[in-house]
Coordinates of C-alpha atoms in Angstrom, one line a residue:
Q1 CA 2.9 16.0 -34.3
D2 CA 4.8 13.9 -37.1
G3 CA 2.5 15.4 -39.9
V4 CA 4.6 19.5 -39.0
K5 CA 8.0 16.9 -37.7
S6 CA 9.8 17.6 -41.4
L7 CA 9.5 21.6 -41.0
F8 CA 9.1 21.4 -36.4
P9 CA 11.7 18.5 -36.0
H10 CA 11.5 19.9 -31.9
S11 CA 8.9 20.3 -29.7
H12 CA 7.5 19.5 -26.0
W13 CA 4.1 19.4 -24.9
F14 CA 3.3 20.6 -21.5
R15 CA 0.5 17.9 -20.3
S16 CA -1.1 19.3 -17.5
G17 CA -4.5 18.7 -15.5
S18 CA -6.3 15.7 -15.7
L19 CA -9.8 13.9 -17.4
G20 CA -7.2 14.0 -20.5
S21 CA -6.4 17.5 -20.5
P22 CA -4.9 18.2 -23.9
G23 CA -1.9 20.8 -22.3
L24 CA -0.2 23.2 -24.6
L25 CA 2.4 21.4 -27.1
V26 CA 5.4 24.2 -28.9
L27 CA 6.8 23.0 -32.0
S28 CA 10.7 24.2 -33.2
R29 CA 12.5 24.2 -36.2
Y30 CA 15.6 24.9 -33.9
P31 CA 16.3 22.4 -30.4
I32 CA 14.7 23.3 -27.2
T33 CA 17.3 22.9 -24.6
E34 CA 15.6 23.9 -21.7
V35 CA 12.1 23.5 -20.7
G36 CA 10.0 24.4 -17.3
F37 CA 5.8 25.1 -16.1
C38 CA 4.3 27.3 -13.8
P39 CA 0.8 25.9 -12.7
F40 CA -2.0 28.3 -11.9
S41 CA -3.3 28.2 -8.4
L42 CA -6.0 30.8 -9.5
N43 CA -8.4 28.2 -12.7
G44 CA -12.0 28.3 -11.7
Y45 CA -13.3 25.9 -9.8
P46 CA -14.0 22.4 -9.4
Q47 CA -17.3 22.1 -9.1
H48 CA -18.2 24.2 -12.4
V49 CA -17.4 21.0 -14.8
H50 CA -19.1 22.7 -17.6
H51 CA -16.3 25.1 -17.8
G52 CA -13.4 22.9 -17.7
D53 CA -10.6 25.8 -16.4
W54 CA -9.8 23.7 -13.4
W55 CA -9.7 20.3 -15.1
A56 CA -7.0 21.6 -17.6
G57 CA -5.0 22.5 -14.9
K58 CA -3.7 25.6 -16.5
G59 CA -0.6 27.0 -17.1
V60 CA 2.7 28.7 -18.5
G61 CA 5.0 27.3 -20.1
L62 CA 8.3 27.7 -21.3
C63 CA 10.6 26.2 -23.9
R64 CA 14.4 27.6 -24.6
I65 CA 14.7 27.7 -28.2
D66 CA 18.0 27.8 -29.4
H67 CA 18.0 29.8 -32.8
P68 CA 21.2 30.6 -34.9
V69 CA 21.4 34.0 -33.4
T70 CA 19.6 34.3 -30.2
T71 CA 18.3 31.5 -28.1
I72 CA 14.7 32.7 -27.6
D73 CA 12.6 32.4 -24.2
F74 CA 9.3 31.5 -25.7
Y75 CA 6.3 30.7 -23.4
S76 CA 3.2 29.4 -24.1
T77 CA -0.3 30.2 -22.1
H78 CA -4.1 29.3 -22.1
L79 CA -5.3 31.8 -19.6
H80 CA -8.8 31.1 -18.3
A81 CA -11.6 31.5 -20.7
N82 CA -14.7 34.5 -20.4
Y83 CA -17.9 32.7 -20.5
A84 CA -20.1 35.5 -19.5
H85 CA -19.8 37.4 -22.9
T86 CA -22.2 40.1 -21.8
G87 CA -22.9 41.6 -17.7
H88 CA -19.9 40.2 -14.9
D89 CA -17.5 37.9 -15.8
I90 CA -16.4 35.7 -12.4
Y91 CA -13.0 34.9 -13.6
T92 CA -11.7 38.2 -14.5
G93 CA -9.7 38.0 -11.0
H94 CA -8.3 34.4 -12.6
R95 CA -7.6 35.8 -15.7
I96 CA -5.6 39.4 -14.0
N97 CA -3.7 37.0 -11.4
Q98 CA -2.7 34.2 -14.4
M99 CA -1.1 37.4 -15.7
Y100 CA 0.5 38.2 -13.0
V101 CA 1.6 34.8 -12.0
M102 CA 3.1 34.7 -15.9
A103 CA 4.4 38.3 -15.8
K104 CA 6.6 37.0 -12.6
F105 CA 7.5 34.4 -14.0
I106 CA 8.7 35.5 -16.9
A107 CA 10.7 37.8 -15.1
Q108 CA 12.2 35.1 -12.7
S109 CA 13.0 32.7 -15.7
S110 CA 13.9 34.3 -18.7
R111 CA 17.7 34.7 -19.6
S112 CA 17.4 36.3 -23.5
H113 CA 16.8 39.4 -24.5
A114 CA 14.1 37.5 -26.9
V115 CA 11.4 36.7 -25.4
L116 CA 8.6 35.2 -26.7
A117 CA 5.0 35.2 -24.6
V118 CA 2.0 33.7 -26.7
G119 CA -1.1 32.3 -26.3
D120 CA -4.7 32.6 -26.1
F121 CA -4.6 35.5 -23.2
N122 CA -8.5 35.5 -23.6
S123 CA -8.7 39.2 -22.9
V124 CA -8.6 42.1 -25.2
E125 CA -5.7 45.2 -24.8
D126 CA -7.3 47.1 -22.7
E127 CA -8.4 44.8 -19.9
V128 CA -6.8 45.2 -16.8
A129 CA -5.5 41.3 -17.1
T130 CA -3.6 42.6 -20.1
D131 CA -2.1 46.0 -18.2
V132 CA -0.7 43.7 -15.2
F133 CA 0.7 41.5 -17.6
R134 CA 2.1 44.8 -19.1
E135 CA 3.4 46.3 -15.6
A136 CA 4.8 43.2 -14.2
S137 CA 6.5 41.4 -17.4
G138 CA 9.2 44.1 -17.5
L139 CA 9.5 43.1 -20.5
A140 CA 10.6 46.8 -22.7
D141 CA 9.1 46.3 -25.8
R142 CA 6.2 44.6 -26.2
S143 CA 2.7 44.1 -28.3
V144 CA -0.8 42.4 -27.9
I145 CA -2.5 41.4 -31.0

């Protein structure tokens, strides 16, 4: 954080989870005027210690950024990983739920015309989880990269 402070003097660290989970870090060139966090209630299984997602305490963080042109509502997240890579993914339902919760959090908390939702969605564009986010978010212009 100190190494980039000259470029991004404003930051917020969403610490969540346990066992030293790093959480989410947002760096900004412009002032962060408000923050919020919505934890995901469906987030893996505690007995799957080797996966770590439950212990990470995942969710979506909001940083309201005071940009000179307009206020930006910047949302950051890291959704549940897909450990299957082939075959049945037991966490598909978790990511679908997380996308829905994130979309509703954005719809309820956003007060800006400029909304950015970024992070590791652990999904590809044609998955059900991504479709759920697109439909439930209510965002007029959306793109998944």
